Coordinates of C-alpha atoms in Angstrom, one line a residue:
M1 CA 49.8 163.9 -95.4
Y2 CA 46.4 165.8 -94.4
L3 CA 43.4 165.6 -96.7
A4 CA 40.2 167.1 -95.9
Q5 CA 37.0 166.7 -97.7
T6 CA 35.6 170.2 -99.0
S7 CA 32.3 171.1 -99.8
S8 CA 30.5 169.5 -102.6
S9 CA 28.0 171.0 -105.3
V10 CA 25.8 169.0 -107.6
Q11 CA 26.6 169.1 -111.4
V12 CA 25.4 166.7 -114.2
I13 CA 28.4 165.0 -115.7
S14 CA 28.9 162.5 -118.0
T15 CA 29.6 158.4 -116.7
T16 CA 31.4 157.3 -119.5
I17 CA 35.1 156.4 -118.4
I18 CA 38.1 155.3 -120.1
V19 CA 40.8 154.0 -118.1
T20 CA 44.0 154.9 -119.7
A21 CA 47.6 155.3 -118.4
K22 CA 48.9 158.9 -118.3
T23 CA 52.1 159.6 -119.7
N24 CA 53.1 161.5 -116.6
I25 CA 53.4 158.4 -114.9
I26 CA 56.5 157.5 -116.7
T27 CA 58.0 160.7 -115.5
S28 CA 57.2 160.0 -112.1
L29 CA 59.2 157.0 -112.3
G30 CA 62.0 158.5 -114.0
T31 CA 61.7 156.6 -117.1
E32 CA 61.2 159.0 -120.0
S33 CA 62.2 156.5 -122.5
M34 CA 59.9 153.6 -121.7
M35 CA 56.1 153.3 -122.3
S36 CA 54.0 152.4 -119.3
S37 CA 50.5 151.6 -118.4
A38 CA 48.4 151.1 -115.5
F39 CA 45.8 148.6 -115.7
L40 CA 42.9 147.3 -113.4
W41 CA 41.5 143.6 -112.9
K42 CA 39.4 143.0 -110.2
G43 CA 40.6 145.4 -108.2
Y44 CA 44.2 145.1 -108.9
L45 CA 46.6 147.9 -110.0
A46 CA 49.9 147.3 -111.8
L47 CA 52.7 148.9 -113.9
H48 CA 53.8 147.5 -117.0
R49 CA 57.0 148.7 -119.2
Y50 CA 57.2 148.4 -123.1
W51 CA 60.3 147.8 -124.6
P52 CA 61.0 147.5 -128.2
A53 CA 61.3 143.9 -127.6
K54 CA 58.8 142.9 -124.7
P55 CA 57.1 144.1 -122.1
I56 CA 58.4 144.1 -118.4
H57 CA 56.3 143.5 -115.4
K58 CA 57.3 146.0 -112.6
W59 CA 54.7 146.0 -109.8
E60 CA 51.6 144.9 -108.7
I61 CA 49.2 146.1 -105.9
R62 CA 46.7 143.3 -105.1
N63 CA 43.4 143.8 -103.8
E64 CA 44.1 142.8 -100.3
R65 CA 41.3 144.6 -98.6
K66 CA 38.8 143.3 -101.0
R67 CA 37.8 146.7 -102.3
G68 CA 35.9 147.5 -105.5
G69 CA 37.5 147.7 -109.0
V70 CA 39.5 150.6 -110.2
L71 CA 37.3 152.9 -112.6
C72 CA 40.0 155.7 -112.8
V73 CA 43.7 156.6 -112.0
D74 CA 45.7 159.8 -112.3
S75 CA 49.2 161.1 -111.3
F76 CA 49.7 164.0 -109.2
D77 CA 52.3 165.0 -106.5
I78 CA 49.6 165.7 -103.9
V79 CA 52.1 164.8 -101.1
G80 CA 54.5 167.7 -102.3
D81 CA 57.9 165.7 -102.1
G82 CA 58.8 166.1 -106.0
V83 CA 57.7 162.7 -107.0
K84 CA 54.1 162.2 -108.3
D85 CA 52.0 160.0 -106.5
L86 CA 49.5 157.7 -108.0
L87 CA 45.6 158.6 -107.3
V88 CA 42.7 155.9 -107.9
G89 CA 38.8 156.1 -107.6
R90 CA 37.1 152.7 -107.0
D91 CA 33.7 151.7 -108.0
D92 CA 33.1 151.3 -104.0
G93 CA 33.6 155.0 -103.5
V94 CA 37.2 154.7 -102.0
V95 CA 39.6 157.1 -103.2
E96 CA 43.3 156.0 -102.5
V97 CA 46.7 157.9 -102.9
Y98 CA 49.7 155.7 -103.3
S99 CA 53.4 157.3 -103.3
L100 CA 56.3 156.4 -105.4
H101 CA 58.9 157.9 -103.4
H102 CA 61.9 155.6 -103.0
A103 CA 60.1 152.6 -103.3
N104 CA 60.4 149.6 -105.6
E105 CA 56.4 149.4 -105.7
P106 CA 53.6 152.1 -104.3
V107 CA 52.8 152.7 -100.7
L108 CA 49.5 153.4 -99.8
K109 CA 49.6 156.9 -97.8
F110 CA 45.9 158.0 -97.5
D111 CA 42.4 156.8 -98.4
Q112 CA 38.9 158.0 -98.1
A113 CA 35.5 156.3 -98.4
L114 CA 32.8 158.3 -100.3
S115 CA 29.4 156.9 -100.6
E116 CA 29.1 156.6 -104.2
S117 CA 31.3 154.9 -107.0
I118 CA 34.2 157.3 -108.4
T119 CA 33.8 157.8 -112.1
S120 CA 36.8 160.3 -112.5
I121 CA 40.0 161.6 -110.4
Q122 CA 42.3 164.5 -111.0
G123 CA 44.9 166.2 -108.9
G124 CA 45.7 170.2 -109.1
C125 CA 45.3 173.5 -107.3
V126 CA 41.7 174.4 -107.6
G127 CA 40.5 176.5 -104.5
K128 CA 43.2 178.2 -102.9
D129 CA 46.7 178.8 -104.2
G130 CA 49.3 176.6 -102.2
Y131 CA 47.1 174.0 -101.2
D132 CA 46.6 171.1 -103.6
E133 CA 43.4 169.3 -104.2
I134 CA 42.2 166.0 -105.3
V135 CA 38.9 166.4 -107.3
V136 CA 36.9 163.6 -107.8
S137 CA 33.4 163.2 -109.5
T138 CA 30.9 160.4 -108.6
Y139 CA 28.1 158.4 -110.2
S140 CA 25.2 160.4 -109.2
G141 CA 27.0 163.7 -110.1
W142 CA 28.7 165.1 -107.3
V143 CA 31.9 166.8 -107.6
T144 CA 33.8 166.5 -104.1
G145 CA 37.4 167.7 -103.6
L146 CA 39.9 166.7 -100.8
T147 CA 42.4 169.5 -99.9
T148 CA 45.6 169.5 -98.3
E149 CA 44.3 172.8 -96.5
P150 CA 44.1 172.5 -92.8
V151 CA 40.4 173.0 -91.9
H152 CA 40.7 172.4 -88.3
R153 CA 42.3 174.8 -86.1
E154 CA 43.1 174.4 -82.1
S155 CA 42.9 177.1 -79.6
G156 CA 44.5 177.0 -75.9
P157 CA 42.8 177.6 -72.8
G158 CA 41.0 180.9 -72.7
E159 CA 41.9 181.9 -76.1
E160 CA 39.1 183.1 -78.6
L161 CA 39.0 181.1 -82.0
K162 CA 39.1 183.8 -84.6
I163 CA 37.7 183.3 -88.4
S164 CA 39.4 185.0 -91.0
Q165 CA 37.3 187.6 -93.1
E166 CA 38.0 185.5 -96.3
M167 CA 36.7 182.5 -94.4
Q168 CA 33.3 184.4 -93.0
N169 CA 32.8 185.8 -96.6
K170 CA 32.9 182.0 -98.1
I171 CA 30.8 180.8 -95.2
S172 CA 28.3 183.4 -96.1
S173 CA 28.5 183.0 -99.5
L174 CA 27.8 179.2 -99.3
R175 CA 24.7 179.8 -96.9
S176 CA 23.3 182.4 -99.5
E177 CA 23.9 180.0 -102.4
L178 CA 22.1 177.0 -100.2
E179 CA 19.3 179.3 -99.5
Q180 CA 18.5 180.0 -103.0
L181 CA 18.7 176.9 -103.8
Q182 CA 16.0 175.7 -101.5
Y183 CA 13.9 178.3 -102.4
R184 CA 14.1 177.2 -106.1
V185 CA 13.4 173.5 -104.8
L186 CA 10.3 174.5 -103.0
Q187 CA 8.7 176.6 -106.1
E188 CA 9.2 173.9 -108.5
R189 CA 7.5 171.4 -106.1
E190 CA 4.6 173.6 -105.5
R191 CA 4.5 174.2 -109.4
Y192 CA 4.4 170.4 -109.9
Q193 CA 1.8 170.0 -107.2
Q194 CA -0.5 172.5 -109.0
A195 CA 0.1 171.0 -112.4
S196 CA -0.8 167.2 -111.3
Q197 CA -4.2 168.5 -109.8
S198 CA -4.9 170.2 -113.0
S199 CA -7.2 168.0 -115.5
R200 CA -5.2 168.7 -118.2
A201 CA -2.2 167.3 -116.7
V202 CA -0.3 164.6 -118.6
F203 CA 2.3 162.4 -116.3
A204 CA 5.3 161.0 -117.9
V205 CA 7.3 158.0 -116.7
P206 CA 10.5 159.5 -115.4
S207 CA 13.5 157.7 -116.6
F208 CA 16.8 156.7 -114.4
S209 CA 19.8 154.8 -115.1
I210 CA 21.2 151.8 -113.0
N211 CA 24.6 151.2 -113.0
D212 CA 24.6 147.6 -111.8
K213 CA 27.5 144.6 -111.7
F214 CA 26.9 140.9 -111.3
T215 CA 30.1 139.3 -110.4
L216 CA 31.5 135.8 -108.7
N217 CA 34.0 136.7 -105.8
K218 CA 36.6 133.6 -106.0
D219 CA 37.7 134.4 -101.8
D220 CA 34.0 133.3 -100.5
A221 CA 32.3 131.5 -103.6
S222 CA 29.5 134.2 -103.4
Y223 CA 28.2 136.5 -106.3
S224 CA 28.3 140.4 -105.5
L225 CA 25.3 142.2 -106.7
I226 CA 26.1 146.0 -106.6
L227 CA 23.2 148.5 -107.7
E228 CA 23.7 152.2 -108.2
V229 CA 21.5 154.8 -109.2
Q230 CA 21.8 158.6 -109.9
T231 CA 19.0 159.5 -107.3
A232 CA 18.2 158.1 -103.7
I233 CA 16.9 154.3 -103.8
D234 CA 13.7 153.8 -101.8
N235 CA 13.4 150.1 -102.0
V236 CA 14.9 147.2 -103.8
L237 CA 12.9 143.6 -104.6
I238 CA 14.7 140.6 -105.0
Q239 CA 13.2 137.5 -106.6
S240 CA 14.6 134.3 -107.8
D241 CA 13.4 131.5 -109.3
V242 CA 16.2 129.1 -107.6
P243 CA 17.1 128.5 -104.3
I244 CA 19.9 130.7 -103.3
D245 CA 21.2 132.6 -100.0
L246 CA 21.3 136.0 -99.1
L247 CA 24.7 136.8 -97.2
D248 CA 25.2 139.7 -94.6
V249 CA 27.2 142.8 -96.0
D250 CA 28.8 145.1 -93.6
K251 CA 28.3 148.3 -95.9
N252 CA 24.8 147.4 -96.7
S253 CA 22.5 149.5 -93.8
A254 CA 19.5 148.6 -95.7
V255 CA 16.6 147.0 -93.8
V256 CA 15.5 143.6 -95.4
S257 CA 12.3 141.6 -95.1
F258 CA 11.4 138.3 -96.3
S259 CA 8.1 137.1 -97.8
S260 CA 7.3 133.7 -97.8
C261 CA 7.1 131.8 -101.3
D262 CA 5.1 128.9 -102.9
S263 CA 8.0 127.1 -104.8
E264 CA 6.0 124.3 -106.1
S265 CA 3.4 126.2 -107.8
N266 CA 5.5 129.0 -109.4
D267 CA 8.9 128.4 -109.1
N268 CA 9.4 131.2 -106.7
F269 CA 12.1 130.4 -104.1
L270 CA 12.9 133.9 -102.7
L271 CA 11.2 137.1 -102.2
A272 CA 13.3 139.5 -100.1
T273 CA 12.8 143.6 -100.0
Y274 CA 15.6 145.8 -98.8
R275 CA 14.2 149.3 -97.5
C276 CA 17.1 151.8 -98.0
Q277 CA 17.8 154.9 -95.5
A278 CA 17.5 158.0 -96.9
N279 CA 20.0 159.2 -99.5
T280 CA 21.3 156.1 -100.3
T281 CA 22.3 155.8 -104.0
R282 CA 24.2 152.6 -104.1
L283 CA 23.2 149.1 -102.5
E284 CA 25.7 146.0 -102.5
L285 CA 24.2 142.4 -102.1
K286 CA 25.8 139.1 -101.3
I287 CA 24.3 136.0 -102.9
R288 CA 25.3 132.2 -103.0
S289 CA 23.9 129.7 -105.5
I290 CA 23.6 126.1 -105.6
E291 CA 25.4 124.3 -108.6
G292 CA 22.8 122.3 -110.8
Q293 CA 20.2 124.6 -109.9
Y294 CA 19.8 127.3 -112.5
G295 CA 17.4 130.2 -113.3
T296 CA 16.8 133.9 -113.1
L297 CA 17.8 136.4 -110.8
Q298 CA 15.4 139.7 -110.7
A299 CA 16.1 143.1 -108.8
Y300 CA 13.2 145.4 -109.1
V301 CA 14.8 148.9 -108.0
T302 CA 12.5 151.5 -107.0
P303 CA 14.0 155.1 -106.5
R304 CA 12.6 158.0 -104.5
I305 CA 11.2 159.9 -107.2
Q306 CA 7.9 161.1 -108.3
P307 CA 5.5 159.9 -109.9
K308 CA 6.9 156.5 -108.7
T309 CA 8.2 154.1 -111.2
C310 CA 10.5 150.8 -111.1
Q311 CA 13.2 149.3 -113.2
V312 CA 14.0 145.3 -113.3
R313 CA 17.5 143.8 -114.1
Q314 CA 17.7 140.2 -114.8
Y315 CA 20.8 138.2 -114.1
L316 CA 21.1 134.5 -114.9
I317 CA 22.1 132.0 -112.2
K318 CA 24.1 129.5 -114.7
P319 CA 24.4 125.3 -114.1
L320 CA 27.7 125.9 -112.9
S321 CA 27.7 129.1 -111.6
L322 CA 30.5 128.6 -108.7
H323 CA 32.7 128.1 -111.6
Q324 CA 35.3 130.7 -112.4
R325 CA 37.7 131.1 -115.6
T326 CA 41.4 130.3 -114.9
H327 CA 44.6 130.0 -117.4
C328 CA 45.8 126.8 -115.9
I329 CA 45.1 123.5 -113.8
D330 CA 46.6 120.8 -112.5
H331 CA 46.5 118.0 -115.1
D332 CA 47.8 115.7 -112.7
R333 CA 44.8 115.3 -111.0
P334 CA 42.6 112.2 -111.6
V335 CA 39.7 113.4 -113.9
N336 CA 36.3 112.2 -115.2
T337 CA 35.5 112.7 -118.8
L338 CA 32.6 113.8 -120.8
T339 CA 32.2 113.8 -124.4
L340 CA 29.6 115.0 -126.8
T341 CA 29.4 114.1 -130.6
G342 CA 26.6 114.9 -133.3
Q343 CA 25.6 117.0 -135.9
F344 CA 26.2 120.4 -134.3
S345 CA 28.2 123.4 -135.3
F346 CA 31.3 125.0 -133.6
A347 CA 28.8 127.8 -132.9
E348 CA 26.2 125.6 -131.1
V349 CA 28.3 123.7 -128.9
H350 CA 30.1 126.9 -127.8
S351 CA 26.6 128.7 -126.9
W352 CA 25.9 125.4 -124.7
V353 CA 29.2 126.2 -123.0
V354 CA 28.0 129.9 -122.6
F355 CA 24.9 128.7 -121.0
C356 CA 26.5 126.2 -118.4
L357 CA 29.5 128.5 -117.1
P358 CA 30.0 132.1 -116.4
E359 CA 32.8 134.3 -117.8
V360 CA 32.9 132.8 -121.3
P361 CA 32.2 135.1 -124.2
E362 CA 29.3 134.9 -125.8
K363 CA 30.7 135.0 -129.6
P364 CA 32.8 132.1 -130.5
P365 CA 36.2 132.9 -130.7
A366 CA 38.1 132.5 -134.3
G367 CA 39.7 129.4 -135.4
E368 CA 37.9 125.8 -135.5
S369 CA 38.5 125.1 -131.8
V370 CA 38.7 126.6 -128.4
T371 CA 39.9 125.3 -124.6
F372 CA 38.6 127.0 -121.5
Y373 CA 39.8 126.1 -118.1
F374 CA 37.6 126.6 -114.6
Q375 CA 38.1 126.3 -111.0
N376 CA 35.2 125.9 -108.8
T377 CA 35.5 128.9 -106.4
F378 CA 33.9 126.7 -103.4
L379 CA 35.8 123.5 -103.8
D380 CA 38.6 124.2 -105.7
T381 CA 38.0 121.2 -108.1
Q382 CA 38.6 122.0 -112.0
L383 CA 37.1 121.7 -115.3
E384 CA 38.5 121.6 -118.7
S385 CA 36.3 122.3 -121.7
H386 CA 37.3 121.6 -125.2
C387 CA 34.8 122.3 -128.2
R388 CA 34.8 122.1 -131.9
K389 CA 32.6 121.3 -134.6
G390 CA 30.6 117.9 -133.8
E391 CA 32.2 117.4 -130.5
G392 CA 32.4 118.6 -126.9
V393 CA 34.8 117.2 -124.3
F394 CA 34.6 118.1 -120.6
K395 CA 37.2 116.9 -118.0
S396 CA 36.7 117.1 -114.3
D397 CA 38.2 115.7 -111.1
N398 CA 34.3 116.4 -109.3
I399 CA 32.0 113.8 -110.6
S400 CA 29.3 116.1 -109.7
T401 CA 30.3 118.5 -112.5
I402 CA 30.3 115.9 -115.0
S403 CA 26.8 115.0 -113.9
I404 CA 25.3 118.5 -114.0
L405 CA 27.0 119.1 -117.6
K406 CA 25.4 115.9 -118.8
D407 CA 21.8 116.4 -117.5
V408 CA 22.0 120.3 -118.6
L409 CA 23.5 119.7 -122.0
S410 CA 21.0 116.5 -122.8
K411 CA 18.2 119.0 -122.1
E412 CA 19.1 121.7 -124.4
A413 CA 20.0 119.2 -127.1
T414 CA 16.6 118.1 -126.8
K415 CA 14.9 121.3 -126.9
R416 CA 16.7 122.1 -130.2
K417 CA 16.1 118.8 -131.6
I418 CA 19.7 117.8 -131.9
N419 CA 20.9 114.2 -131.7
L420 CA 23.6 113.7 -129.2
N421 CA 25.9 110.9 -128.8
I422 CA 27.0 111.0 -124.9
S423 CA 29.9 108.9 -123.6
Y424 CA 31.6 109.1 -120.2
E425 CA 34.8 108.0 -118.4
I426 CA 34.6 107.7 -114.7
N427 CA 37.7 107.8 -112.6
E428 CA 36.9 106.1 -109.0
V429 CA 40.2 107.8 -107.7
S430 CA 38.2 111.3 -108.3
V431 CA 35.6 110.6 -105.5
K432 CA 38.3 110.1 -103.0
H433 CA 40.4 113.0 -104.2
T434 CA 36.9 115.4 -104.5
L435 CA 36.5 114.0 -100.5
K436 CA 39.7 115.0 -99.7
L437 CA 39.0 118.6 -101.0
I438 CA 36.1 119.1 -99.0
H439 CA 37.6 117.5 -95.6
P440 CA 39.2 120.9 -94.3
K441 CA 36.0 122.7 -94.9
L442 CA 34.0 120.2 -93.4
E443 CA 36.0 119.8 -90.5
Y444 CA 36.5 123.8 -90.2
Q445 CA 32.5 124.0 -90.4
L446 CA 31.8 121.4 -87.8
L447 CA 34.5 122.9 -84.9
L448 CA 32.9 126.2 -85.8
A449 CA 29.3 125.0 -85.3
K450 CA 30.4 122.9 -82.1
K451 CA 32.1 126.0 -80.6
V452 CA 29.0 128.6 -81.3
Q453 CA 26.9 126.0 -79.6
L454 CA 29.0 125.8 -76.3
I455 CA 29.3 130.0 -76.0
D456 CA 25.9 130.4 -74.1
A457 CA 26.5 127.6 -71.9
L458 CA 30.2 128.7 -71.0
K459 CA 28.7 132.4 -70.6
E460 CA 26.4 131.1 -68.1
L461 CA 29.3 129.4 -66.4
Q462 CA 31.5 132.6 -66.3
I463 CA 28.8 134.5 -64.6
H464 CA 27.8 132.0 -61.9
E465 CA 31.6 131.7 -61.0
G466 CA 32.7 134.9 -61.5
N467 CA 35.7 133.8 -63.5
T468 CA 37.0 131.2 -65.8
N469 CA 40.2 130.2 -64.3
F470 CA 38.3 126.7 -63.5
L471 CA 37.5 126.1 -67.4
I472 CA 40.5 124.6 -69.5
P473 CA 42.2 126.8 -72.1
E474 CA 40.2 125.6 -74.9
Y475 CA 36.9 126.8 -73.3
R476 CA 38.6 129.8 -72.3
C477 CA 39.7 130.6 -75.7
I478 CA 36.1 130.1 -77.1
L479 CA 34.8 132.7 -74.8
E480 CA 37.6 135.1 -75.6
E481 CA 36.7 134.5 -79.2
A482 CA 33.1 134.4 -78.8
D483 CA 31.9 137.7 -80.9
H484 CA 34.4 136.7 -83.5
L485 CA 32.9 133.3 -83.6
Q486 CA 29.3 134.3 -83.5
E487 CA 29.9 136.9 -86.4
E488 CA 32.0 134.4 -88.5
Y489 CA 29.0 131.7 -88.1
K490 CA 26.2 134.4 -88.6
K491 CA 28.1 135.5 -92.1
Q492 CA 27.9 132.1 -93.5
P493 CA 24.2 130.5 -93.2
A494 CA 23.6 127.2 -94.1
H495 CA 27.2 126.7 -94.9
L496 CA 27.2 123.2 -93.3
E497 CA 24.3 121.9 -95.0
R498 CA 25.7 123.1 -98.3
L499 CA 28.6 120.9 -97.6
Y500 CA 26.5 118.2 -96.6
G501 CA 24.4 118.6 -99.8
M502 CA 27.6 118.5 -102.1
I503 CA 28.7 115.2 -100.4
T504 CA 25.2 113.8 -100.8
D505 CA 25.1 114.7 -104.4
L506 CA 28.8 113.3 -105.0
F507 CA 27.6 110.0 -103.7
I508 CA 24.1 109.7 -105.8
D509 CA 26.2 110.7 -108.9
K510 CA 28.9 107.9 -108.5
F511 CA 26.3 105.5 -108.3
K512 CA 24.1 107.3 -110.8
F513 CA 27.0 106.5 -113.9
K514 CA 26.9 102.8 -112.9
G515 CA 23.0 102.6 -113.2
T516 CA 22.6 102.1 -109.3
N517 CA 19.6 104.3 -107.3
V518 CA 21.2 104.7 -103.9
K519 CA 19.0 107.5 -102.5
T520 CA 17.7 105.0 -99.9
K521 CA 21.2 105.2 -98.5
V522 CA 21.4 108.9 -98.1
P523 CA 19.8 108.5 -94.2
L524 CA 22.8 106.6 -93.4
L525 CA 25.3 109.0 -94.9
L526 CA 23.9 111.6 -93.2
E527 CA 24.1 109.5 -89.8
I528 CA 27.9 109.1 -90.7
L529 CA 28.3 112.9 -91.5
D530 CA 26.9 113.9 -87.9
S531 CA 29.6 111.8 -86.4
Y532 CA 32.0 113.0 -89.1
D533 CA 35.3 111.1 -89.5
Q534 CA 37.1 111.4 -92.8
N535 CA 38.3 107.3 -93.2
A536 CA 34.6 106.2 -92.1
L537 CA 33.0 108.4 -94.9
I538 CA 35.6 107.2 -97.6
A539 CA 34.9 103.6 -96.4
F540 CA 31.2 104.2 -96.6
F541 CA 31.8 105.5 -100.0
D542 CA 33.8 102.4 -101.1
A543 CA 31.6 100.0 -99.7
A544 CA 28.2 101.1 -100.7

């Protein structure tokens, strides 16, 4: 299939999107007697058929390429094989065409990346008879078309490529329209300059809307912050009152600069400015937080409009920010239990869970109690939360999770002058279990750091000797994968230090519940980690 992007024009459109299934999707599958719905979840796309008795799950397209969430879908036979295709628009600007012909599930036939999120998509014949098009609208109001009409023609040696009269007229019309628009822009700019110099001039702060999203990515345990404005972004200032790491994003072309912070006096741990290139309307950032440290992340967005104005967006970094809701957990794991009892309502204990954990609805669910399950996206540890009037029970296979909940909930209850009775049960086996979960991640990061340190020395040897035949296979493999290793190491700043910190917290928390302060033994623990051996580490935890 051949699709080409056609010319675009600016149009003010509504950005309210309702994602619904099209009834003609049913026809394309040959199941007119059934009901179907296409739904989205974190970039997934799936089809269900609804029988009178129960729904049947037919297929599911996983977001293997880590693309954005699905904002709109349509069905249209853009391929021209007599079977309607599935057209998908995503919030990262990707347009996809899936074929449903002779397949149990859709097959990706075409994709095109635009610079803005897709708010609406529709297939049909628009520009020229005989050539179907996909028309999409973007968040800032652009309407763009992808056509099946060939726009490139080839000519042989000595042949003259002739443009049809119809195409010449079209080009001439577009040029004339563009000149008129440029002239009108110049007129309005001059009128504004004259008005602004008048003594009677009254300035109004221009308003603009921001389409933002702050979500936790399970794959790399980081938060994705997406900021999209309907006009070009000049710069974005990121400020945080808690320690966080900013990770590299491949799609991000903005230039970032960091300012020094005085964290001791004003709780200011991060000041970073992203200066965007011309015509950038969408900016994506990646952030990794530290569990147990909670506060607020603020984004100051300044667009390229006059007079200069700025909007602030605030995002909460929660105490257990790396936990994500899940439907089920492994009940066979060794768990530690924290129990809170007291004179508090169901709504109050639910609000504490909302304060500590992401993806929890602010309004308490109907009923007298509720149970939530969570999974730590970084360590794969689990948490079970069961709340009702006068009682909250939290179970986790990670002692540090229980310790964070105990400290935070005690502080919140004290603020609200609520008397809490706190009891806990610590399972010693869970410590070894958590260390075994950390082991593969720590071992991999130590090996990665070791390989990266060897790259420069190996490259010098390669230049000096002229070849790598004298090196052992392991070192030759490091040279061959040098770019990939350095790129991966660069994408995960302070990853090794983060794992060291988690092991240190686990060590301190284990003995804190016993009433013992072991902070003086932390230097010895770090020495063991520098010459890491899993058995030696477990023996140190047991002996301490």
